[in-house]
XYZ file of C-alpha atoms in Angstrom:
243
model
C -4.444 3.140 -25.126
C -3.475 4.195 -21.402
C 0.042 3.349 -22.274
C 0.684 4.951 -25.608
C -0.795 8.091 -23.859
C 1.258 7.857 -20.733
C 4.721 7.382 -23.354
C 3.344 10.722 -25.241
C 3.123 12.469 -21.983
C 6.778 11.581 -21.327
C 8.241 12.251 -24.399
C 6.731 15.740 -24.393
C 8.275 16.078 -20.679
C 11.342 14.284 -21.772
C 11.706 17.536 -24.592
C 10.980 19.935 -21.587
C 13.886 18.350 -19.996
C 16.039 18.973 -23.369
C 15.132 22.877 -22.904
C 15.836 22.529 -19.185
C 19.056 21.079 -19.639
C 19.824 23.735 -22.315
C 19.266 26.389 -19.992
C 21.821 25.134 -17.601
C 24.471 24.745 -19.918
C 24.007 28.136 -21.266
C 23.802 29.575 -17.868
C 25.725 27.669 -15.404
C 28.981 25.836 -15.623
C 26.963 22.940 -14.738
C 29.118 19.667 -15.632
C 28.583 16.026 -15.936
C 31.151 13.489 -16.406
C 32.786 14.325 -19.642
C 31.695 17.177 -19.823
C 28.078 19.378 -20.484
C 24.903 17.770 -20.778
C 24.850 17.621 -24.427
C 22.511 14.807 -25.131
C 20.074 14.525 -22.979
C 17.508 12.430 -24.656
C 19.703 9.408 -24.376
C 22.116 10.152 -20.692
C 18.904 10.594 -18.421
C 17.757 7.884 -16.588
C 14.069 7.593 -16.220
C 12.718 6.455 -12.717
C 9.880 4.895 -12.068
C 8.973 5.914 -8.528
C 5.664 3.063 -7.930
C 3.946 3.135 -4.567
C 3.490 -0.002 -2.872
C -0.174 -1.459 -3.118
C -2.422 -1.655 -0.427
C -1.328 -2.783 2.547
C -3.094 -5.025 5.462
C -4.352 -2.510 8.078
C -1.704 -3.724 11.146
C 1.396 -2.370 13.120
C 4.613 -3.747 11.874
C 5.901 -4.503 8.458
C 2.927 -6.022 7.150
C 1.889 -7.486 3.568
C -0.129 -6.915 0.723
C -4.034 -7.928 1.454
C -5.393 -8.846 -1.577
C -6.920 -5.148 -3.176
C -3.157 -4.470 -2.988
C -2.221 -7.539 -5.282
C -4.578 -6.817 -7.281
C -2.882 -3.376 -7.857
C 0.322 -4.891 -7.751
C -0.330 -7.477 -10.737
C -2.086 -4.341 -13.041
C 1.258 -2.357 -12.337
C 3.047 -5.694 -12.754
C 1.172 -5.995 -16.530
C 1.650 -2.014 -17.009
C 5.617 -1.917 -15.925
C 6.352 -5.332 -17.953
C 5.664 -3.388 -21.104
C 8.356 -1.087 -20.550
C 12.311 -1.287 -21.526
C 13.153 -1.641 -17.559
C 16.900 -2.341 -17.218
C 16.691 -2.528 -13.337
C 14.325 -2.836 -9.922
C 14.883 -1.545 -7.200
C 13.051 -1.733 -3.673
C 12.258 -0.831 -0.308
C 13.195 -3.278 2.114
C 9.378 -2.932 3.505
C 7.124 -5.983 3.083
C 4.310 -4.555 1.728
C 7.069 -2.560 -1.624
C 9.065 -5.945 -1.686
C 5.768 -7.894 -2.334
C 4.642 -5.052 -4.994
C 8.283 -5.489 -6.820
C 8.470 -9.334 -6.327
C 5.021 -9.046 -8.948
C 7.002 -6.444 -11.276
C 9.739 -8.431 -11.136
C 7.921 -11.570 -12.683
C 6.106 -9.574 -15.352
C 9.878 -8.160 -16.188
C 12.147 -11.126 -16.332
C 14.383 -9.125 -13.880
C 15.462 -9.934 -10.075
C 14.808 -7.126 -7.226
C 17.148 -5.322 -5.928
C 16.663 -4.047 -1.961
C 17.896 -0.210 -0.831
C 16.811 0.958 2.429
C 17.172 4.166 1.043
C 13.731 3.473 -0.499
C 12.434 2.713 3.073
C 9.488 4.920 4.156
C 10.196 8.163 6.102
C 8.942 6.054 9.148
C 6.546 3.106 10.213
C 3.761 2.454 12.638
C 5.667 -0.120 14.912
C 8.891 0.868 14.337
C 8.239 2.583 18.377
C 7.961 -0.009 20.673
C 4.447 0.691 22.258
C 3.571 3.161 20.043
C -0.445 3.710 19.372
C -1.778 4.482 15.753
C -2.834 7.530 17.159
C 0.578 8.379 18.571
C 1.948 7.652 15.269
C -0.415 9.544 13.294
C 0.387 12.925 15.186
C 3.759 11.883 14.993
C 3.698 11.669 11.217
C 1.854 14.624 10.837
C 3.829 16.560 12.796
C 7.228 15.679 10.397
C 4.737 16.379 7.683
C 4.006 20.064 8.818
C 7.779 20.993 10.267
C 9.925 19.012 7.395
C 12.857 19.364 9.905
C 11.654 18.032 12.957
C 13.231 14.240 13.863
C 10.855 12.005 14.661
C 12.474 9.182 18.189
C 12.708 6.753 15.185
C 13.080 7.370 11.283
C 14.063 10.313 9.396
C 12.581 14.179 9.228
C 10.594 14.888 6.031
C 13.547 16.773 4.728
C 15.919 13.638 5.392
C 13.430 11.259 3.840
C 13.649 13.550 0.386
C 17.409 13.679 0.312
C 17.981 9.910 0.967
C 15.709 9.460 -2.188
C 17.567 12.153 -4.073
C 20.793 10.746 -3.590
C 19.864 7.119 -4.797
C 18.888 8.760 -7.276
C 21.604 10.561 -8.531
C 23.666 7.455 -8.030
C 21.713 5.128 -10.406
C 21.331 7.627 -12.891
C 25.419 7.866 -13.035
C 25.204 4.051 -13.162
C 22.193 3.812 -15.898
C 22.748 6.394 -17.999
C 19.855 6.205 -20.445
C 18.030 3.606 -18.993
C 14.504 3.251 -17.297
C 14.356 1.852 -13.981
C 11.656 1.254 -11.714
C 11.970 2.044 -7.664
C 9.412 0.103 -5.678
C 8.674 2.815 -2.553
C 6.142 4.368 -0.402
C 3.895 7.538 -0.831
C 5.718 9.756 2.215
C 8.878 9.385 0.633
C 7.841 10.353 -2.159
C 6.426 13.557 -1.590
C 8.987 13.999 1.093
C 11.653 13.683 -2.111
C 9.223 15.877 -4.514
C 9.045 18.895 -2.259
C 12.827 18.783 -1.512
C 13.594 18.971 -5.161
C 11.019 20.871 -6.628
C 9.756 24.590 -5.716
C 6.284 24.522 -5.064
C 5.187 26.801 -7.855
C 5.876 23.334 -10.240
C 4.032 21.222 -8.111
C 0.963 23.313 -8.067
C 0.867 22.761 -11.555
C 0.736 18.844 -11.218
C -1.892 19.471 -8.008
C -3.469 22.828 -6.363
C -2.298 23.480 -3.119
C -0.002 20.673 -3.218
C 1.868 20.911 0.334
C -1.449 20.937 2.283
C -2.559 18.099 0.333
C 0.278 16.250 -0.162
C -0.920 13.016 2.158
C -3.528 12.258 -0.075
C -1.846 12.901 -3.693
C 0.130 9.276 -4.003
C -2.291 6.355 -4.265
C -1.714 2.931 -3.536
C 0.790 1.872 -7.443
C 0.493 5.327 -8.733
C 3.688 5.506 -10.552
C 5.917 9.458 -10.330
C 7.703 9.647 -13.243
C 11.136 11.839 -12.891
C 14.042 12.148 -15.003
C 17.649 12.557 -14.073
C 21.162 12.969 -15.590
C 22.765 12.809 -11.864
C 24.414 15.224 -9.760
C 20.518 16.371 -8.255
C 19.215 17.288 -11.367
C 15.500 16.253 -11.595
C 12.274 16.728 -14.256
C 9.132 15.567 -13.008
C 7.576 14.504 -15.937
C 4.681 12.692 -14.325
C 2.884 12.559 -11.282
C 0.500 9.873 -9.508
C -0.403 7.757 -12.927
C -3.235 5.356 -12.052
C -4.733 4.760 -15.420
C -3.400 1.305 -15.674
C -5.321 0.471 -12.618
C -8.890 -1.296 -13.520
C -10.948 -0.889 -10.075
């Protein structure tokens, strides 16, 4: 039942994306390769963007404990149902574990982009405290152009995750793939792309809340034709996940 609703919801967001697309080619001299966008249906790649599962609570580049496997096998079960053509992950422990479990379910092997990697980790410093990190984070979380001594801005994160984006959807055209990440990113990614009117339709005041909106194997659903085009056409889907 949870999946037949979730493939409704993004077929009705997959027709948005047909208006969308219209509008661009009526109004802008937006090209893709060959020529406009005039199909698509079957040219936009549909990502998967899953958040790792729960992690063990430690500094470094820790693993799953076992709520997070958990999680990870019900995405696992979820995701295996699905016409995935590709999987792509985070080099982090605690995504590679979380696709290493979609990739049985799948039949496929894993493929590692550090592009995926999350905006920055506790340990990452030398010497660094949680606390320290914490105001660290939140501090790239409330100026998205401040650089952190080690990882990327807010603002950085986002555009890493846009452009591996737009480069698999150039190489799948038409495909679904699945991107094994972490919740910063991908709000980092989200409010580069998207203006925050749309968002606070997916979640009231979405920027001030945006640290809690991704749980542990939520799955983001956006669609892309390439050349930073995006649809989000579904945000934070836990259903599959039996607590």
């Amino acid at each position: 039942m949870y999946l037949d609703d979730y493939l409704i919801s993004l077929t009705l967001n997959q027709l948005l994306f047909v208006n969308h697309v219209n509008d661009l080619n009526r109004n802008t001299n937006c090209l893709c390769q060959g020529g406009p966008f005039m199909n698509p249906i079957a040219t936009s790649t549909t990502f998967y963007l899953v958040r790792h599962g729960t992690k063990v609570r430690a500094i470094g580049d820790v693993p799953l404990s076992p709520e997070g496997v958990l999680e990870a096998r019900q995405t696992a079960r979820h995701l295996g149902r699905l016409p995935l053509a590709a999987i792509v992950s985070s080099p982090l422990r605690r995504a590679a574990d979380t696709a290493g479990y979609i990739a049985e379910a799948s039949g496929l092997p894993v493929h590692t982009d550090v592009r995926l990697r999350e905006r920055a980790n506790w340990g990452d410093l030398p010497g660094q405290t949680f606390e320290a990190f914490v105001r660290m984070w939140d501090r790239c979380t409330n100026d998205r152009d401040y650089v952190p001594p080690v990882g990327d801005s807010a603002r950085q994160a986002g555009d890493r995750l846009s452009s591996l984006l737009s480069e698999q959807a150039l190489q799948h055209p038409g495909q679904h793939l699945a991107l094994i990440t972490h919740g910063g990113l991908i709000t980092d990614f989200l409010l580069n792309a998207f203006p925050e009117s749309e968002l606070n339709r997916w979640h009231p005041s979405f920027v001030s809340r945006q640290s809690e909106l991704v749980p542990e194997c939520s799955i983001t659903t956006v669609l892309s034709g390439g050349h930073g085009r995006f649809v989000l056409a579904g945000f934070a889907f836990i259903q599959h996940l039996q607590k």
